[in-house]
Amino acid sequence: MTKFIIRWAINAVALYVAVLVVPGIALRGTWVDVLWLALIFGLLNALVRPLLKFLTCPLIVLTLGLFTLVINTGMLMLTSKIGQSLGFGLSVDGFWQALLGSLVISLVSVVMSIIFRDELKGRKRE
């Protein structure tokens, strides 16, 4: 359970940093909206992303892994659409803003995962 909460917090911080850094991504709401959007983003990455990676495996191999950036971009745009339909105010202006936002989210997630590596790996399953 602790691993889930840490991963959720990392997603929330990464989404918030993307909102702050990327000019085409805007959030109209409070920090509670960021938490809900991070949950949506995490669920999409856990459920939809592996299926997309499996279906686009030839493209991923052909582009030497660069197509995963397009998948990450799609996950951010899908998070925005689902969030808007549920009343959370995340808006992404277009593909290039989503691409830049997905790069920021990936970088922040990697850095924070390295920082919290002990907490993520050190805990035994309860």
mmCIF file with all atom_site columns, C-alpha atoms in Angstrom:
data_model
loop_
_atom_site.group_PDB
_atom_site.id
_atom_site.type_symbol
_atom_site.label_atom_id
_atom_site.label_alt_id
_atom_site.label_comp_id
_atom_site.label_asym_id
_atom_site.label_entity_id
_atom_site.label_seq_id
_atom_site.pdbx_PDB_ins_code
_atom_site.Cartn_x
_atom_site.Cartn_y
_atom_site.Cartn_z
_atom_site.occupancy
_atom_site.B_iso_or_equiv
_atom_site.pdbx_formal_charge
_atom_site.auth_seq_id
_atom_site.auth_comp_id
_atom_site.auth_asym_id
_atom_site.auth_atom_id
_atom_site.pdbx_PDB_model_num
ATOM 1   C CA . MET A 1 1   ? 0.000   0.000  0.000   1.00 0.00 ? 1   MET A CA 1
ATOM 2   C CA . THR A 1 2   ? 2.872   2.345  0.777   1.00 0.00 ? 2   THR A CA 1
ATOM 3   C CA . LYS A 1 3   ? 4.351   1.738  -2.681  1.00 0.00 ? 3   LYS A CA 1
ATOM 4   C CA . PHE A 1 4   ? 1.044   2.753  -4.262  1.00 0.00 ? 4   PHE A CA 1
ATOM 5   C CA . ILE A 1 5   ? 0.860   5.971  -2.236  1.00 0.00 ? 5   ILE A CA 1
ATOM 6   C CA . ILE A 1 6   ? 4.464   6.904  -3.070  1.00 0.00 ? 6   ILE A CA 1
ATOM 7   C CA . ARG A 1 7   ? 3.855   6.224  -6.772  1.00 0.00 ? 7   ARG A CA 1
ATOM 8   C CA . TRP A 1 8   ? 0.646   8.286  -6.622  1.00 0.00 ? 8   TRP A CA 1
ATOM 9   C CA . ALA A 1 9   ? 2.504   11.188 -4.976  1.00 0.00 ? 9   ALA A CA 1
ATOM 10  C CA . ILE A 1 10  ? 5.260   10.996 -7.606  1.00 0.00 ? 10  ILE A CA 1
ATOM 11  C CA . ASN A 1 11  ? 2.651   11.159 -10.382 1.00 0.00 ? 11  ASN A CA 1
ATOM 12  C CA . ALA A 1 12  ? 0.949   14.117 -8.693  1.00 0.00 ? 12  ALA A CA 1
ATOM 13  C CA . VAL A 1 13  ? 4.191   16.063 -8.360  1.00 0.00 ? 13  VAL A CA 1
ATOM 14  C CA . ALA A 1 14  ? 5.192   15.221 -11.944 1.00 0.00 ? 14  ALA A CA 1
ATOM 15  C CA . LEU A 1 15  ? 1.826   16.391 -13.301 1.00 0.00 ? 15  LEU A CA 1
ATOM 16  C CA . TYR A 1 16  ? 2.028   19.602 -11.265 1.00 0.00 ? 16  TYR A CA 1
ATOM 17  C CA . VAL A 1 17  ? 5.561   20.328 -12.506 1.00 0.00 ? 17  VAL A CA 1
ATOM 18  C CA . ALA A 1 18  ? 4.378   19.777 -16.096 1.00 0.00 ? 18  ALA A CA 1
ATOM 19  C CA . VAL A 1 19  ? 1.545   22.254 -15.504 1.00 0.00 ? 19  VAL A CA 1
ATOM 20  C CA . LEU A 1 20  ? 4.047   24.796 -14.166 1.00 0.00 ? 20  LEU A CA 1
ATOM 21  C CA . VAL A 1 21  ? 6.716   24.321 -16.849 1.00 0.00 ? 21  VAL A CA 1
ATOM 22  C CA . VAL A 1 22  ? 4.833   23.692 -20.103 1.00 0.00 ? 22  VAL A CA 1
ATOM 23  C CA . PRO A 1 23  ? 2.954   26.755 -21.402 1.00 0.00 ? 23  PRO A CA 1
ATOM 24  C CA . GLY A 1 24  ? 0.257   24.776 -23.249 1.00 0.00 ? 24  GLY A CA 1
ATOM 25  C CA . ILE A 1 25  ? -0.845  22.737 -20.227 1.00 0.00 ? 25  ILE A CA 1
ATOM 26  C CA . ALA A 1 26  ? -3.163  24.422 -17.753 1.00 0.00 ? 26  ALA A CA 1
ATOM 27  C CA . LEU A 1 27  ? -4.890  23.349 -14.565 1.00 0.00 ? 27  LEU A CA 1
ATOM 28  C CA . ARG A 1 28  ? -8.048  25.018 -13.336 1.00 0.00 ? 28  ARG A CA 1
ATOM 29  C CA . GLY A 1 29  ? -8.566  23.677 -9.878  1.00 0.00 ? 29  GLY A CA 1
ATOM 30  C CA . THR A 1 30  ? -6.986  22.883 -6.558  1.00 0.00 ? 30  THR A CA 1
ATOM 31  C CA . TRP A 1 31  ? -4.386  20.404 -5.361  1.00 0.00 ? 31  TRP A CA 1
ATOM 32  C CA . VAL A 1 32  ? -7.204  17.899 -4.862  1.00 0.00 ? 32  VAL A CA 1
ATOM 33  C CA . ASP A 1 33  ? -7.769  17.971 -8.622  1.00 0.00 ? 33  ASP A CA 1
ATOM 34  C CA . VAL A 1 34  ? -4.074  17.223 -9.134  1.00 0.00 ? 34  VAL A CA 1
ATOM 35  C CA . LEU A 1 35  ? -4.400  14.182 -6.863  1.00 0.00 ? 35  LEU A CA 1
ATOM 36  C CA . TRP A 1 36  ? -7.414  12.892 -8.801  1.00 0.00 ? 36  TRP A CA 1
ATOM 37  C CA . LEU A 1 37  ? -5.669  13.510 -12.127 1.00 0.00 ? 37  LEU A CA 1
ATOM 38  C CA . ALA A 1 38  ? -2.583  11.684 -10.857 1.00 0.00 ? 38  ALA A CA 1
ATOM 39  C CA . LEU A 1 39  ? -4.803  8.732  -9.966  1.00 0.00 ? 39  LEU A CA 1
ATOM 40  C CA . ILE A 1 40  ? -6.352  8.751  -13.445 1.00 0.00 ? 40  ILE A CA 1
ATOM 41  C CA . PHE A 1 41  ? -2.890  9.062  -15.021 1.00 0.00 ? 41  PHE A CA 1
ATOM 42  C CA . GLY A 1 42  ? -1.548  6.190  -12.929 1.00 0.00 ? 42  GLY A CA 1
ATOM 43  C CA . LEU A 1 43  ? -4.492  3.934  -13.748 1.00 0.00 ? 43  LEU A CA 1
ATOM 44  C CA . LEU A 1 44  ? -4.147  4.664  -17.466 1.00 0.00 ? 44  LEU A CA 1
ATOM 45  C CA . ASN A 1 45  ? -0.429  3.928  -17.315 1.00 0.00 ? 45  ASN A CA 1
ATOM 46  C CA . ALA A 1 46  ? -1.086  0.681  -15.468 1.00 0.00 ? 46  ALA A CA 1
ATOM 47  C CA . LEU A 1 47  ? -3.988  -0.568 -17.597 1.00 0.00 ? 47  LEU A CA 1
ATOM 48  C CA . VAL A 1 48  ? -3.930  1.007  -21.085 1.00 0.00 ? 48  VAL A CA 1
ATOM 49  C CA . ARG A 1 49  ? -0.233  1.678  -21.672 1.00 0.00 ? 49  ARG A CA 1
ATOM 50  C CA . PRO A 1 50  ? 0.918   -1.992 -21.592 1.00 0.00 ? 50  PRO A CA 1
ATOM 51  C CA . LEU A 1 51  ? -1.756  -2.888 -24.139 1.00 0.00 ? 51  LEU A CA 1
ATOM 52  C CA . LEU A 1 52  ? -0.680  -0.025 -26.404 1.00 0.00 ? 52  LEU A CA 1
ATOM 53  C CA . LYS A 1 53  ? 2.963   -1.025 -26.076 1.00 0.00 ? 53  LYS A CA 1
ATOM 54  C CA . PHE A 1 54  ? 2.088   -4.598 -27.007 1.00 0.00 ? 54  PHE A CA 1
ATOM 55  C CA . LEU A 1 55  ? 0.025   -3.548 -30.028 1.00 0.00 ? 55  LEU A CA 1
ATOM 56  C CA . THR A 1 56  ? 2.653   -1.089 -31.275 1.00 0.00 ? 56  THR A CA 1
ATOM 57  C CA . CYS A 1 57  ? 5.654   -3.294 -30.544 1.00 0.00 ? 57  CYS A CA 1
ATOM 58  C CA . PRO A 1 58  ? 6.821   -3.338 -34.201 1.00 0.00 ? 58  PRO A CA 1
ATOM 59  C CA . LEU A 1 59  ? 6.757   0.477  -34.302 1.00 0.00 ? 59  LEU A CA 1
ATOM 60  C CA . ILE A 1 60  ? 8.637   0.690  -31.021 1.00 0.00 ? 60  ILE A CA 1
ATOM 61  C CA . VAL A 1 61  ? 11.314  -1.654 -32.332 1.00 0.00 ? 61  VAL A CA 1
ATOM 62  C CA . LEU A 1 62  ? 11.449  0.106  -35.708 1.00 0.00 ? 62  LEU A CA 1
ATOM 63  C CA . THR A 1 63  ? 11.934  3.530  -34.089 1.00 0.00 ? 63  THR A CA 1
ATOM 64  C CA . LEU A 1 64  ? 14.354  2.183  -31.457 1.00 0.00 ? 64  LEU A CA 1
ATOM 65  C CA . GLY A 1 65  ? 11.963  3.007  -28.632 1.00 0.00 ? 65  GLY A CA 1
ATOM 66  C CA . LEU A 1 66  ? 11.105  6.565  -29.658 1.00 0.00 ? 66  LEU A CA 1
ATOM 67  C CA . PHE A 1 67  ? 7.488   5.619  -30.324 1.00 0.00 ? 67  PHE A CA 1
ATOM 68  C CA . THR A 1 68  ? 7.035   5.241  -26.566 1.00 0.00 ? 68  THR A CA 1
ATOM 69  C CA . LEU A 1 69  ? 7.150   9.059  -26.457 1.00 0.00 ? 69  LEU A CA 1
ATOM 70  C CA . VAL A 1 70  ? 4.067   9.098  -28.665 1.00 0.00 ? 70  VAL A CA 1
ATOM 71  C CA . ILE A 1 71  ? 2.381   6.580  -26.332 1.00 0.00 ? 71  ILE A CA 1
ATOM 72  C CA . ASN A 1 72  ? 3.226   8.756  -23.313 1.00 0.00 ? 72  ASN A CA 1
ATOM 73  C CA . THR A 1 73  ? 1.853   11.775 -25.149 1.00 0.00 ? 73  THR A CA 1
ATOM 74  C CA . GLY A 1 74  ? -1.366  9.908  -25.831 1.00 0.00 ? 74  GLY A CA 1
ATOM 75  C CA . MET A 1 75  ? -1.635  8.923  -22.160 1.00 0.00 ? 75  MET A CA 1
ATOM 76  C CA . LEU A 1 76  ? -1.355  12.581 -21.121 1.00 0.00 ? 76  LEU A CA 1
ATOM 77  C CA . MET A 1 77  ? -3.948  13.677 -23.685 1.00 0.00 ? 77  MET A CA 1
ATOM 78  C CA . LEU A 1 78  ? -6.275  10.852 -22.606 1.00 0.00 ? 78  LEU A CA 1
ATOM 79  C CA . THR A 1 79  ? -5.822  11.868 -18.964 1.00 0.00 ? 79  THR A CA 1
ATOM 80  C CA . SER A 1 80  ? -6.802  15.407 -19.939 1.00 0.00 ? 80  SER A CA 1
ATOM 81  C CA . LYS A 1 81  ? -9.931  14.246 -21.763 1.00 0.00 ? 81  LYS A CA 1
ATOM 82  C CA . ILE A 1 82  ? -11.040 11.918 -18.971 1.00 0.00 ? 82  ILE A CA 1
ATOM 83  C CA . GLY A 1 83  ? -10.282 14.581 -16.366 1.00 0.00 ? 83  GLY A CA 1
ATOM 84  C CA . GLN A 1 84  ? -12.327 17.173 -18.228 1.00 0.00 ? 84  GLN A CA 1
ATOM 85  C CA . SER A 1 85  ? -15.248 14.784 -18.559 1.00 0.00 ? 85  SER A CA 1
ATOM 86  C CA . LEU A 1 86  ? -15.124 14.165 -14.799 1.00 0.00 ? 86  LEU A CA 1
ATOM 87  C CA . GLY A 1 87  ? -14.893 17.885 -13.998 1.00 0.00 ? 87  GLY A CA 1
ATOM 88  C CA . PHE A 1 88  ? -11.162 18.225 -13.304 1.00 0.00 ? 88  PHE A CA 1
ATOM 89  C CA . GLY A 1 89  ? -9.663  21.176 -15.139 1.00 0.00 ? 89  GLY A CA 1
ATOM 90  C CA . LEU A 1 90  ? -6.577  19.836 -16.918 1.00 0.00 ? 90  LEU A CA 1
ATOM 91  C CA . SER A 1 91  ? -6.322  21.138 -20.459 1.00 0.00 ? 91  SER A CA 1
ATOM 92  C CA . VAL A 1 92  ? -3.664  20.315 -23.020 1.00 0.00 ? 92  VAL A CA 1
ATOM 93  C CA . ASP A 1 93  ? -3.596  22.611 -26.053 1.00 0.00 ? 93  ASP A CA 1
ATOM 94  C CA . GLY A 1 94  ? -2.186  20.191 -28.604 1.00 0.00 ? 94  GLY A CA 1
ATOM 95  C CA . PHE A 1 95  ? 0.146   17.355 -29.500 1.00 0.00 ? 95  PHE A CA 1
ATOM 96  C CA . TRP A 1 96  ? 3.414   19.255 -29.098 1.00 0.00 ? 96  TRP A CA 1
ATOM 97  C CA . GLN A 1 97  ? 2.457   20.602 -25.690 1.00 0.00 ? 97  GLN A CA 1
ATOM 98  C CA . ALA A 1 98  ? 1.447   17.080 -24.648 1.00 0.00 ? 98  ALA A CA 1
ATOM 99  C CA . LEU A 1 99  ? 4.757   15.730 -25.964 1.00 0.00 ? 99  LEU A CA 1
ATOM 100 C CA . LEU A 1 100 ? 6.722   18.291 -23.980 1.00 0.00 ? 100 LEU A CA 1
ATOM 101 C CA . GLY A 1 101 ? 4.525   17.648 -20.947 1.00 0.00 ? 101 GLY A CA 1
ATOM 102 C CA . SER A 1 102 ? 5.064   13.897 -21.181 1.00 0.00 ? 102 SER A CA 1
ATOM 103 C CA . LEU A 1 103 ? 8.826   14.464 -21.341 1.00 0.00 ? 103 LEU A CA 1
ATOM 104 C CA . VAL A 1 104 ? 8.671   16.645 -18.220 1.00 0.00 ? 104 VAL A CA 1
ATOM 105 C CA . ILE A 1 105 ? 6.501   14.081 -16.422 1.00 0.00 ? 105 ILE A CA 1
ATOM 106 C CA . SER A 1 106 ? 8.898   11.279 -17.369 1.00 0.00 ? 106 SER A CA 1
ATOM 107 C CA . LEU A 1 107 ? 11.962  13.202 -16.189 1.00 0.00 ? 107 LEU A CA 1
ATOM 108 C CA . VAL A 1 108 ? 10.380  14.224 -12.878 1.00 0.00 ? 108 VAL A CA 1
ATOM 109 C CA . SER A 1 109 ? 9.122   10.670 -12.309 1.00 0.00 ? 109 SER A CA 1
ATOM 110 C CA . VAL A 1 110 ? 12.553  9.182  -12.960 1.00 0.00 ? 110 VAL A CA 1
ATOM 111 C CA . VAL A 1 111 ? 14.308  11.646 -10.640 1.00 0.00 ? 111 VAL A CA 1
ATOM 112 C CA . MET A 1 112 ? 11.760  11.187 -7.850  1.00 0.00 ? 112 MET A CA 1
ATOM 113 C CA . SER A 1 113 ? 11.817  7.400  -8.264  1.00 0.00 ? 113 SER A CA 1
ATOM 114 C CA . ILE A 1 114 ? 15.587  7.466  -7.821  1.00 0.00 ? 114 ILE A CA 1
ATOM 115 C CA . ILE A 1 115 ? 15.204  9.602  -4.699  1.00 0.00 ? 115 ILE A CA 1
ATOM 116 C CA . PHE A 1 116 ? 12.522  7.339  -3.219  1.00 0.00 ? 116 PHE A CA 1
ATOM 117 C CA . ARG A 1 117 ? 14.073  4.077  -4.434  1.00 0.00 ? 117 ARG A CA 1
ATOM 118 C CA . ASP A 1 118 ? 14.710  2.834  -0.901  1.00 0.00 ? 118 ASP A CA 1
ATOM 119 C CA . GLU A 1 119 ? 11.079  3.275  0.036   1.00 0.00 ? 119 GLU A CA 1
ATOM 120 C CA . LEU A 1 120 ? 9.838   1.599  -3.146  1.00 0.00 ? 120 LEU A CA 1
ATOM 121 C CA . LYS A 1 121 ? 12.171  -1.413 -3.044  1.00 0.00 ? 121 LYS A CA 1
ATOM 122 C CA . GLY A 1 122 ? 12.964  -1.689 0.638   1.00 0.00 ? 122 GLY A CA 1
ATOM 123 C CA . ARG A 1 123 ? 9.480   -2.603 1.834   1.00 0.00 ? 123 ARG A CA 1
ATOM 124 C CA . LYS A 1 124 ? 8.416   -6.223 1.994   1.00 0.00 ? 124 LYS A CA 1
ATOM 125 C CA . ARG A 1 125 ? 4.957   -7.186 0.851   1.00 0.00 ? 125 ARG A CA 1
ATOM 126 C CA . GLU A 1 126 ? 2.525   -7.200 3.700   1.00 0.00 ? 126 GLU A CA 1
#
